[in-house]
CSV table of C-alpha atoms in Angstrom, one decimal:
chain,number,residue,atom,x,y,z
A,407,UNK,CA,-16.7,30.7,5.5
A,408,UNK,CA,-18.6,27.5,6.5
A,409,UNK,CA,-18.1,24.4,4.4
A,410,UNK,CA,-21.6,24.5,3.0
A,411,UNK,CA,-21.1,28.1,1.9
A,412,UNK,CA,-17.8,27.1,0.2
A,413,UNK,CA,-19.5,24.4,-1.7
A,414,UNK,CA,-22.3,26.8,-2.7
A,415,UNK,CA,-19.7,29.2,-4.0
A,416,UNK,CA,-18.5,26.3,-6.2
A,417,UNK,CA,-21.9,25.6,-7.6
A,418,UNK,CA,-23.3,23.0,-5.2
A,419,UNK,CA,-26.8,23.5,-3.9
A,420,UNK,CA,-27.6,23.0,-0.2
A,421,UNK,CA,-29.7,20.0,-1.1
A,422,UNK,CA,-27.0,18.2,-3.0
A,423,UNK,CA,-24.4,19.2,-0.3
A,424,UNK,CA,-26.4,17.9,2.6
A,425,UNK,CA,-27.3,14.7,0.7
A,426,UNK,CA,-23.6,14.1,0.1
A,427,UNK,CA,-22.8,14.8,3.8
A,428,UNK,CA,-25.3,12.2,4.9
A,429,UNK,CA,-23.9,9.6,2.5
A,430,UNK,CA,-20.4,10.3,3.6
A,431,UNK,CA,-21.3,9.9,7.3
A,432,UNK,CA,-22.6,6.4,6.6
A,433,UNK,CA,-19.2,5.4,5.1
A,434,UNK,CA,-16.9,6.1,8.0
A,435,UNK,CA,-16.3,2.4,8.9
A,436,UNK,CA,-15.6,1.5,5.2
A,437,UNK,CA,-13.2,4.4,4.9
A,438,UNK,CA,-11.4,3.4,8.1
A,439,UNK,CA,-10.8,-0.1,6.6
A,440,UNK,CA,-9.3,1.4,3.5
A,441,UNK,CA,-7.0,3.5,5.6
A,442,UNK,CA,-5.7,0.4,7.3
A,443,UNK,CA,-4.9,-1.3,3.9
A,444,UNK,CA,-3.2,1.9,2.8
A,445,UNK,CA,-1.1,1.9,5.9
A,446,UNK,CA,0.1,-1.7,5.3
A,447,UNK,CA,0.8,-1.0,1.7
A,448,UNK,CA,2.7,2.2,2.6
A,449,UNK,CA,5.0,0.2,4.9
A,450,UNK,CA,5.5,-2.3,2.1
A,451,UNK,CA,6.6,0.4,-0.3
A,452,UNK,CA,8.8,2.0,2.4
A,453,UNK,CA,10.4,-1.3,3.2
A,454,UNK,CA,11.4,-1.8,-0.4
A,455,UNK,CA,13.0,1.7,-0.6
A,456,UNK,CA,15.0,1.0,2.5
A,457,UNK,CA,16.0,-2.5,1.4
A,458,UNK,CA,17.4,-1.1,-1.9
A,459,UNK,CA,19.1,1.8,-0.2
A,460,UNK,CA,17.5,4.5,-2.2
A,461,UNK,CA,19.8,7.6,-2.2
A,462,UNK,CA,19.8,11.1,-3.6
A,463,UNK,CA,22.0,10.0,-6.5
A,464,UNK,CA,19.3,7.6,-7.7
A,465,UNK,CA,16.8,10.5,-8.3
A,466,UNK,CA,18.7,11.9,-11.2
A,467,UNK,CA,18.2,10.7,-14.8
A,468,UNK,CA,20.4,9.8,-17.7
A,469,UNK,CA,20.4,10.9,-21.4
A,470,UNK,CA,21.3,9.3,-24.7
A,471,UNK,CA,21.6,5.5,-24.5
A,472,UNK,CA,21.0,5.5,-20.8
A,473,UNK,CA,23.8,3.1,-19.9
A,474,UNK,CA,24.5,2.4,-16.2
A,475,UNK,CA,21.5,4.2,-15.0
A,476,UNK,CA,21.7,3.3,-11.3
A,477,UNK,CA,18.4,5.1,-10.5
A,478,UNK,CA,16.5,3.1,-13.1
A,479,UNK,CA,18.1,-0.2,-11.9
A,480,UNK,CA,17.2,0.6,-8.3
A,481,UNK,CA,13.6,1.5,-9.2
A,482,UNK,CA,13.2,-1.8,-11.0
A,483,UNK,CA,14.5,-3.6,-7.9
A,484,UNK,CA,12.1,-1.7,-5.7
A,485,UNK,CA,9.2,-2.7,-8.0
A,486,UNK,CA,10.3,-6.4,-7.9
A,487,UNK,CA,10.5,-6.2,-4.1
A,488,UNK,CA,7.0,-4.7,-3.8
A,489,UNK,CA,5.4,-7.2,-6.2
A,490,UNK,CA,7.5,-10.1,-4.8
A,491,UNK,CA,8.8,-11.0,-8.3
A,492,UNK,CA,12.2,-12.0,-9.6
A,493,UNK,CA,12.6,-8.9,-11.8
A,494,UNK,CA,10.8,-5.8,-13.1
A,495,UNK,CA,11.0,-3.5,-16.1
A,496,UNK,CA,9.9,0.1,-15.3
A,497,UNK,CA,10.4,2.5,-18.1
A,498,UNK,CA,9.3,5.9,-19.4
A,499,UNK,CA,9.6,4.4,-22.9
A,500,UNK,CA,6.4,2.4,-22.1
A,501,UNK,CA,3.8,4.9,-23.3
A,502,UNK,CA,0.7,3.6,-21.6
A,503,UNK,CA,-1.0,0.5,-20.2
A,504,UNK,CA,-1.8,-0.9,-23.6
A,505,UNK,CA,1.8,-0.5,-24.7
A,506,UNK,CA,3.0,-2.3,-21.5
A,507,UNK,CA,0.6,-5.2,-22.2
A,508,UNK,CA,1.7,-5.4,-25.9
A,509,UNK,CA,5.3,-5.4,-24.9
A,510,UNK,CA,4.8,-8.2,-22.5
A,511,UNK,CA,2.7,-10.2,-25.0
A,512,UNK,CA,4.9,-9.6,-28.1
A,513,UNK,CA,8.1,-10.3,-26.1
A,514,UNK,CA,6.9,-13.7,-24.9
A,515,UNK,CA,4.9,-15.0,-27.9
A,516,UNK,CA,6.2,-16.3,-31.2
A,517,UNK,CA,4.6,-17.2,-34.5
A,518,UNK,CA,2.5,-20.3,-34.0
A,519,UNK,CA,1.8,-19.7,-30.3
A,520,UNK,CA,-1.7,-19.1,-29.1
A,521,UNK,CA,-2.9,-16.6,-26.6
A,522,UNK,CA,-5.9,-17.4,-24.3
A,523,UNK,CA,-8.2,-15.2,-22.4
A,524,UNK,CA,-10.2,-17.2,-19.8
A,525,UNK,CA,-12.2,-14.2,-18.6
A,526,UNK,CA,-13.9,-13.1,-21.8
A,527,UNK,CA,-13.1,-10.3,-24.2
A,528,UNK,CA,-10.3,-7.9,-23.2
A,529,UNK,CA,-10.4,-4.1,-23.0
A,530,UNK,CA,-11.2,-2.3,-26.3
A,531,UNK,CA,-7.6,-1.1,-27.0
A,532,UNK,CA,-6.1,-4.6,-26.4
A,533,UNK,CA,-8.5,-6.1,-29.1
A,534,UNK,CA,-6.5,-4.3,-31.8
A,535,UNK,CA,-3.2,-5.5,-30.2
A,536,UNK,CA,-4.4,-9.1,-30.4
A,537,UNK,CA,-6.1,-8.7,-33.8
A,538,UNK,CA,-9.7,-9.4,-32.7
A,539,UNK,CA,-10.3,-6.2,-34.6
A,540,UNK,CA,-7.9,-6.0,-37.5
A,541,UNK,CA,-5.0,-3.5,-36.9
A,542,UNK,CA,-1.6,-2.9,-38.5
A,543,UNK,CA,1.0,-4.7,-36.6
A,544,UNK,CA,-1.3,-6.9,-34.5
A,545,UNK,CA,-0.2,-10.2,-33.0
A,546,UNK,CA,-2.5,-11.9,-35.5
A,547,UNK,CA,-0.4,-10.5,-38.3
A,548,UNK,CA,2.6,-12.3,-36.8
A,549,UNK,CA,0.9,-15.6,-36.8
A,550,UNK,CA,-0.2,-15.6,-33.1
A,551,UNK,CA,-3.6,-17.0,-32.7
A,552,UNK,CA,-6.2,-16.1,-30.0
A,553,UNK,CA,-8.8,-18.1,-28.1
A,554,UNK,CA,-11.3,-16.8,-25.6
A,555,UNK,CA,-13.5,-18.5,-22.9
A,556,UNK,CA,-16.3,-16.3,-21.6
A,557,UNK,CA,-17.3,-16.2,-18.0
A,558,UNK,CA,-20.5,-18.2,-17.1
A,559,UNK,CA,-23.8,-16.3,-16.6
A,560,UNK,CA,-23.1,-16.0,-12.9
A,561,UNK,CA,-19.6,-14.5,-13.7
A,562,UNK,CA,-17.8,-17.6,-12.4
A,563,UNK,CA,-15.0,-19.2,-14.4
A,564,UNK,CA,-15.9,-21.7,-17.0
A,565,UNK,CA,-13.4,-24.3,-15.9
A,566,UNK,CA,-14.6,-27.0,-18.3
A,567,UNK,CA,-14.4,-24.5,-21.2
A,568,UNK,CA,-10.9,-23.4,-20.1
A,569,UNK,CA,-9.6,-26.9,-19.8
A,570,UNK,CA,-10.9,-27.6,-23.3
A,571,UNK,CA,-9.4,-24.4,-24.8
A,572,UNK,CA,-5.9,-25.1,-23.5
A,573,UNK,CA,-3.9,-27.0,-26.1
A,574,UNK,CA,-0.4,-27.7,-27.3
A,575,UNK,CA,-0.2,-24.2,-28.8
A,576,UNK,CA,-1.3,-22.3,-25.7
A,577,UNK,CA,1.8,-20.3,-24.7
A,578,UNK,CA,0.3,-17.5,-22.6
A,579,UNK,CA,-2.9,-16.8,-20.7
A,580,UNK,CA,-3.9,-13.2,-20.2
A,581,UNK,CA,-6.2,-12.3,-17.3
A,582,UNK,CA,-7.7,-8.8,-17.1
A,583,UNK,CA,-8.2,-7.9,-13.5
A,584,UNK,CA,-10.4,-4.9,-14.0
A,585,UNK,CA,-13.7,-4.9,-15.9
A,586,UNK,CA,-12.9,-2.3,-18.6
A,587,UNK,CA,-16.0,-1.3,-20.5
A,588,UNK,CA,-17.9,-4.5,-19.6
A,589,UNK,CA,-20.4,-5.1,-16.8
A,590,UNK,CA,-18.6,-8.0,-15.1
A,591,UNK,CA,-17.1,-7.7,-11.7
A,592,UNK,CA,-13.5,-6.9,-11.2
A,593,UNK,CA,-11.5,-9.9,-10.2
A,594,UNK,CA,-10.0,-10.2,-6.7
A,595,UNK,CA,-6.5,-11.3,-6.1
A,596,UNK,CA,-8.0,-14.5,-4.5
A,597,UNK,CA,-10.1,-15.3,-7.6
A,598,UNK,CA,-7.1,-14.7,-9.9
A,599,UNK,CA,-5.0,-17.0,-7.8
A,600,UNK,CA,-7.7,-19.7,-8.0
A,601,UNK,CA,-7.8,-19.4,-11.8
A,602,UNK,CA,-4.0,-19.5,-12.1
A,603,UNK,CA,-3.8,-22.6,-10.0
A,604,UNK,CA,-6.3,-24.3,-12.2
A,605,UNK,CA,-4.6,-23.3,-15.4
A,606,UNK,CA,-1.2,-24.4,-14.1
A,607,UNK,CA,-2.8,-27.7,-13.1
A,608,UNK,CA,-3.8,-28.2,-16.8
A,609,UNK,CA,-0.6,-26.9,-18.3
A,610,UNK,CA,2.2,-26.1,-15.9
A,611,UNK,CA,4.5,-24.3,-18.3
A,612,UNK,CA,2.0,-21.8,-19.6
A,613,UNK,CA,2.7,-18.2,-18.8
A,614,UNK,CA,0.0,-16.4,-16.8
A,615,UNK,CA,0.0,-12.7,-17.2
A,616,UNK,CA,-2.3,-10.3,-15.3
A,617,UNK,CA,-3.4,-6.9,-16.6
A,618,UNK,CA,-3.2,-5.2,-13.2
A,619,UNK,CA,-4.3,-1.7,-14.3
A,620,UNK,CA,-6.4,0.1,-11.7
A,621,UNK,CA,-5.8,-2.6,-9.1
A,622,UNK,CA,-2.4,-1.9,-7.6
A,623,UNK,CA,-2.5,-1.2,-3.8
A,624,UNK,CA,-6.3,-1.7,-3.5
A,625,UNK,CA,-5.7,-5.0,-1.7
A,626,UNK,CA,-2.9,-6.1,0.6
A,627,UNK,CA,-1.6,-8.5,-2.0
A,628,UNK,CA,-1.0,-8.3,-5.7
A,629,UNK,CA,-1.6,-11.0,-8.4
A,630,UNK,CA,2.1,-11.9,-8.4
A,631,UNK,CA,1.6,-13.0,-4.8
A,632,UNK,CA,-1.1,-15.4,-6.2
A,633,UNK,CA,1.1,-17.1,-8.8
A,634,UNK,CA,1.0,-14.7,-11.8
A,635,UNK,CA,4.2,-15.0,-13.9
A,636,UNK,CA,3.8,-11.4,-15.0
A,637,UNK,CA,1.8,-8.4,-13.7
A,638,UNK,CA,1.6,-5.4,-16.0
A,639,UNK,CA,0.4,-1.8,-15.5
A,640,UNK,CA,0.6,1.9,-16.2
A,641,UNK,CA,2.4,4.5,-14.2
A,642,UNK,CA,-0.2,7.1,-14.9
A,643,UNK,CA,-2.7,4.9,-12.9
A,644,UNK,CA,-2.3,3.7,-9.4
A,645,UNK,CA,1.5,3.1,-9.0
A,646,UNK,CA,2.6,6.5,-10.3
A,647,UNK,CA,0.8,8.2,-7.4
A,648,UNK,CA,-0.2,11.1,-9.7
A,649,UNK,CA,3.4,12.3,-10.1
A,650,UNK,CA,4.7,9.9,-12.8
A,651,UNK,CA,4.4,11.8,-16.1
A,652,UNK,CA,4.5,8.7,-18.3
A,653,UNK,CA,5.6,5.1,-18.1
A,654,UNK,CA,4.6,1.5,-17.4
A,655,UNK,CA,5.9,-1.6,-15.6
A,656,UNK,CA,6.2,-5.3,-16.2
A,657,UNK,CA,7.1,-7.3,-13.1
A,658,UNK,CA,7.5,-11.1,-12.9
A,659,UNK,CA,9.7,-14.0,-13.8
A,660,UNK,CA,13.1,-13.0,-14.9
A,661,UNK,CA,12.9,-14.7,-18.3
A,662,UNK,CA,9.5,-13.1,-19.1
A,663,UNK,CA,10.7,-9.6,-18.1
A,664,UNK,CA,13.9,-10.1,-20.1
A,665,UNK,CA,11.9,-11.1,-23.2
A,666,UNK,CA,9.7,-8.0,-22.8
A,667,UNK,CA,12.8,-5.8,-22.5
A,668,UNK,CA,14.2,-7.0,-25.8
A,669,UNK,CA,10.8,-6.3,-27.4
A,670,UNK,CA,10.7,-2.8,-25.9
A,671,UNK,CA,14.2,-1.9,-27.0
A,672,UNK,CA,15.7,-4.3,-29.6
A,673,UNK,CA,17.4,-7.7,-29.8
A,674,UNK,CA,20.9,-7.4,-28.3
A,675,UNK,CA,20.2,-4.3,-26.3
A,676,UNK,CA,17.2,-5.1,-24.1
A,677,UNK,CA,17.2,-3.5,-20.7
A,678,UNK,CA,20.7,-2.0,-21.0
A,679,UNK,CA,19.4,1.1,-22.8
A,680,UNK,CA,16.7,3.6,-22.2
A,681,UNK,CA,17.5,7.0,-20.8
A,682,UNK,CA,15.4,8.2,-17.9
A,683,UNK,CA,16.0,11.9,-18.5
A,684,UNK,CA,14.5,13.6,-15.5
A,685,UNK,CA,11.7,11.2,-14.4
A,686,UNK,CA,13.4,9.1,-11.8
A,687,UNK,CA,12.5,11.4,-9.0
A,688,UNK,CA,8.8,11.5,-10.1
A,689,UNK,CA,8.7,7.7,-10.4
A,690,UNK,CA,10.1,7.2,-6.9
A,691,UNK,CA,8.1,9.9,-5.2
A,692,UNK,CA,4.9,8.9,-7.0
A,693,UNK,CA,5.4,5.3,-6.0
A,694,UNK,CA,5.9,6.4,-2.4
A,695,UNK,CA,2.6,8.3,-2.5
A,696,UNK,CA,0.7,5.6,-4.4
A,697,UNK,CA,-0.8,3.7,-1.5
A,698,UNK,CA,-2.4,6.8,0.0
A,699,UNK,CA,-3.5,8.2,-3.4
A,700,UNK,CA,-5.0,4.9,-4.3
A,701,UNK,CA,-6.9,4.9,-1.0
A,702,UNK,CA,-8.3,8.3,-1.7
A,703,UNK,CA,-9.5,7.2,-5.2
A,704,UNK,CA,-11.0,4.1,-3.7
A,705,UNK,CA,-13.0,6.2,-1.2
A,706,UNK,CA,-14.2,8.3,-4.0
A,707,UNK,CA,-15.4,5.3,-5.9
A,708,UNK,CA,-17.4,4.0,-2.9
A,709,UNK,CA,-18.8,7.5,-2.3
A,710,UNK,CA,-19.9,7.7,-5.9
A,711,UNK,CA,-21.6,4.3,-5.8
A,712,UNK,CA,-23.4,5.2,-2.5
A,713,UNK,CA,-24.6,8.5,-3.9
A,714,UNK,CA,-25.9,7.3,-7.2
A,715,UNK,CA,-27.3,4.0,-5.9
A,716,UNK,CA,-29.4,5.9,-3.4
A,717,UNK,CA,-30.8,8.0,-6.3
A,718,UNK,CA,-31.9,4.9,-8.1
A,719,UNK,CA,-29.2,4.6,-10.7
A,720,UNK,CA,-27.5,1.3,-11.6
A,721,UNK,CA,-24.0,1.2,-10.2
A,722,UNK,CA,-21.4,-1.5,-10.6
A,723,UNK,CA,-20.0,-2.6,-8.2
A,724,UNK,CA,-22.8,-1.9,-5.8
A,725,UNK,CA,-22.1,0.4,-2.9
A,726,UNK,CA,-21.7,-2.3,-0.3
A,727,UNK,CA,-19.6,-4.6,-2.4
A,728,UNK,CA,-15.9,-5.3,-1.6
A,729,UNK,CA,-13.6,-3.4,-4.0
A,730,UNK,CA,-10.7,-4.8,-6.1
A,731,UNK,CA,-10.0,-1.8,-8.3
A,732,UNK,CA,-10.7,2.0,-8.3
A,733,UNK,CA,-13.3,2.1,-11.1
A,734,UNK,CA,-16.9,2.8,-10.5
A,735,UNK,CA,-19.5,2.3,-13.2
A,736,UNK,CA,-22.7,4.3,-13.2
A,737,UNK,CA,-25.3,3.6,-15.9
A,738,UNK,CA,-27.7,6.3,-17.2
A,739,UNK,CA,-29.5,4.5,-20.1
A,740,UNK,CA,-29.5,7.7,-22.0
A,741,UNK,CA,-26.7,9.6,-23.7
A,742,UNK,CA,-27.6,12.9,-22.0
A,743,UNK,CA,-27.0,11.4,-18.6
A,744,UNK,CA,-23.5,10.1,-19.6
A,745,UNK,CA,-22.6,13.5,-21.1
A,746,UNK,CA,-23.9,15.5,-18.2
A,747,UNK,CA,-22.0,13.4,-15.7
A,748,UNK,CA,-18.7,13.8,-17.6
A,749,UNK,CA,-19.3,17.6,-17.9
A,750,UNK,CA,-19.6,17.8,-14.1
A,751,UNK,CA,-16.4,15.9,-13.6
A,752,UNK,CA,-14.6,18.1,-16.1
A,753,UNK,CA,-15.9,21.2,-14.5
A,754,UNK,CA,-14.6,20.0,-11.1
A,755,UNK,CA,-11.1,19.6,-12.5
A,756,UNK,CA,-8.1,21.7,-11.6
A,757,UNK,CA,-7.0,21.8,-15.2
A,758,UNK,CA,-9.3,22.9,-18.1
A,759,UNK,CA,-12.3,23.2,-15.8
A,760,UNK,CA,-13.8,25.6,-18.4
A,761,UNK,CA,-13.7,23.0,-21.2
A,762,UNK,CA,-16.8,21.1,-22.2
A,763,UNK,CA,-16.0,17.5,-23.1
A,764,UNK,CA,-17.3,16.2,-26.4
A,765,UNK,CA,-17.6,12.6,-27.7
A,766,UNK,CA,-15.0,11.8,-30.3
A,767,UNK,CA,-13.6,8.7,-32.1
A,768,UNK,CA,-10.7,7.9,-29.8
A,769,UNK,CA,-7.9,5.7,-31.3
A,770,UNK,CA,-8.4,2.0,-30.3
A,771,UNK,CA,-12.1,2.2,-29.6
A,772,UNK,CA,-15.0,1.0,-31.9
A,773,UNK,CA,-17.4,3.8,-30.9
A,774,UNK,CA,-17.2,7.5,-30.0
A,775,UNK,CA,-16.0,8.0,-26.4
A,776,UNK,CA,-16.5,11.0,-24.1
A,777,UNK,CA,-13.8,11.6,-21.6
A,778,UNK,CA,-13.5,14.1,-18.7
A,779,UNK,CA,-9.9,14.4,-17.7
A,780,UNK,CA,-8.8,17.9,-16.5
A,781,UNK,CA,-5.6,16.4,-15.2
A,782,UNK,CA,-2.0,17.6,-14.5
A,783,UNK,CA,-0.7,14.6,-16.4
A,784,UNK,CA,-2.6,14.1,-19.7
A,785,UNK,CA,-4.9,11.1,-19.5
A,786,UNK,CA,-3.8,10.1,-16.0
A,787,UNK,CA,-6.7,8.0,-14.7
A,788,UNK,CA,-5.4,8.0,-11.1
A,789,UNK,CA,-6.4,11.7,-11.3
A,790,UNK,CA,-10.1,12.6,-11.2
A,791,UNK,CA,-11.6,11.4,-14.5
A,792,UNK,CA,-14.6,9.8,-16.1
A,793,UNK,CA,-15.2,8.3,-19.5
A,794,UNK,CA,-17.5,6.1,-21.4
A,795,UNK,CA,-18.4,4.9,-24.9
A,796,UNK,CA,-21.5,6.5,-26.5
A,797,UNK,CA,-23.4,3.3,-26.8
A,798,UNK,CA,-26.0,1.4,-24.9
A,799,UNK,CA,-26.4,1.3,-21.9
A,800,UNK,CA,-24.6,4.7,-21.7
A,801,UNK,CA,-22.4,3.9,-18.7
A,802,UNK,CA,-19.9,6.3,-17.2
A,803,UNK,CA,-16.7,4.8,-15.8
A,804,UNK,CA,-15.5,7.0,-13.0
A,805,UNK,CA,-12.1,6.7,-11.4
A,806,UNK,CA,-9.3,8.5,-9.6
A,807,UNK,CA,-8.9,11.6,-7.5
A,808,UNK,CA,-5.5,12.5,-6.1
A,809,UNK,CA,-7.3,13.3,-2.9
A,810,UNK,CA,-10.6,12.0,-1.6
A,811,UNK,CA,-11.9,15.6,-1.0
A,812,UNK,CA,-11.4,16.4,-4.7
A,813,UNK,CA,-13.2,13.2,-5.8
A,814,UNK,CA,-16.1,14.0,-3.5
A,815,UNK,CA,-16.5,17.5,-5.0
A,816,UNK,CA,-16.4,16.1,-8.5
A,817,UNK,CA,-19.1,13.5,-7.7
A,818,UNK,CA,-21.3,16.2,-6.2
A,819,UNK,CA,-20.8,18.6,-9.1
A,820,UNK,CA,-21.7,15.9,-11.6
A,821,UNK,CA,-24.8,15.2,-9.6
A,822,UNK,CA,-25.6,18.9,-9.6
A,823,UNK,CA,-25.3,19.0,-13.4
A,824,UNK,CA,-27.6,16.0,-13.8
A,825,UNK,CA,-30.1,17.5,-11.4
A,826,UNK,CA,-30.1,20.9,-13.2
A,827,UNK,CA,-31.0,19.1,-16.4
A,828,UNK,CA,-33.8,17.0,-14.8
A,829,UNK,CA,-31.8,13.8,-15.2
A,830,UNK,CA,-31.5,13.1,-11.5
A,831,UNK,CA,-33.8,13.7,-8.5
A,832,UNK,CA,-33.0,16.4,-6.0
A,833,UNK,CA,-33.0,14.8,-2.5
């Protein structure tokens, strides 16, 4: 059966298929550059595995207290090698990216300290962690204050405002690499390094933490290479390679990581406890695949931007822009467009393809959210997924795809759903 016929049997019309093929043909040079970055990052990961002498014995897990888990210890050395940091904490007990960030923040801040964001408001779920939106157990309830400096209208850093905001109480600066549910650009590693150098010039002892979610392995370097004291992320995003069933990481300065470990477990125990059960193999193997899986997701994001930009939709970043994370925003300006797009992504999924996603009040968000995520690992956004808050301007945030081919199909099926409802032109 010819490829076009196979797509037709999966619900894609000839017009949509041929339009997609033409767009894909125009992206060969971009995709080739992504492959070269993936190759370099693959070698970096493999080098760390070889350096730490990964063996079959490290792939097993522990139970109970988890004492003397050599697999866990080796995995954390591998992460420290890859991120070029003194230490790393990589644990299945970290439930998600927000939990990883909270653990890093709460472990390194004390009552009377102040947290500063120099890049505007953080992602929705972190706002409750900080206490911007009141929540039980927030940092604010423990006497930790928060200050924020917004980006300038041209999205550059407000250096004068940042200098003014840093004071004697400023203990930690949090820098969100990805844009979250905002319209700003994702920060490059180079921009993050420039910002950290400025902050350290104002107050050398301040801790600079980077929320690295969605950005791992997109570039040749990581924020830790640019001076970050901590980089934090989720294993069900890029670094888990689609195989990690749960978990998060904190890599950075040894004292910062140690403080986070005591917060994750308890004072006096820290990193010495935490059984890995049967996840070590998935963590190692997922990390091994991560550069290639991330490359596929990145190609999918560029393909999505190119398809929808050509049809007249607002996309962010634009199709030709350089990428620093795997997220692609597509704005529909009407709720029906956002819902139809997510329905298409869900229908393209290997799991629960028959389910129709509905907006609902997700914990940690201030408005209803629609989420398409027919994934092998629940909520894994390195797998094909899309979500967005049901509020103006009705933007879908598309990410993931364990393979580029799957991402491509999902993008085309979402377009077909939109076209069938008269919400997108048929080319």
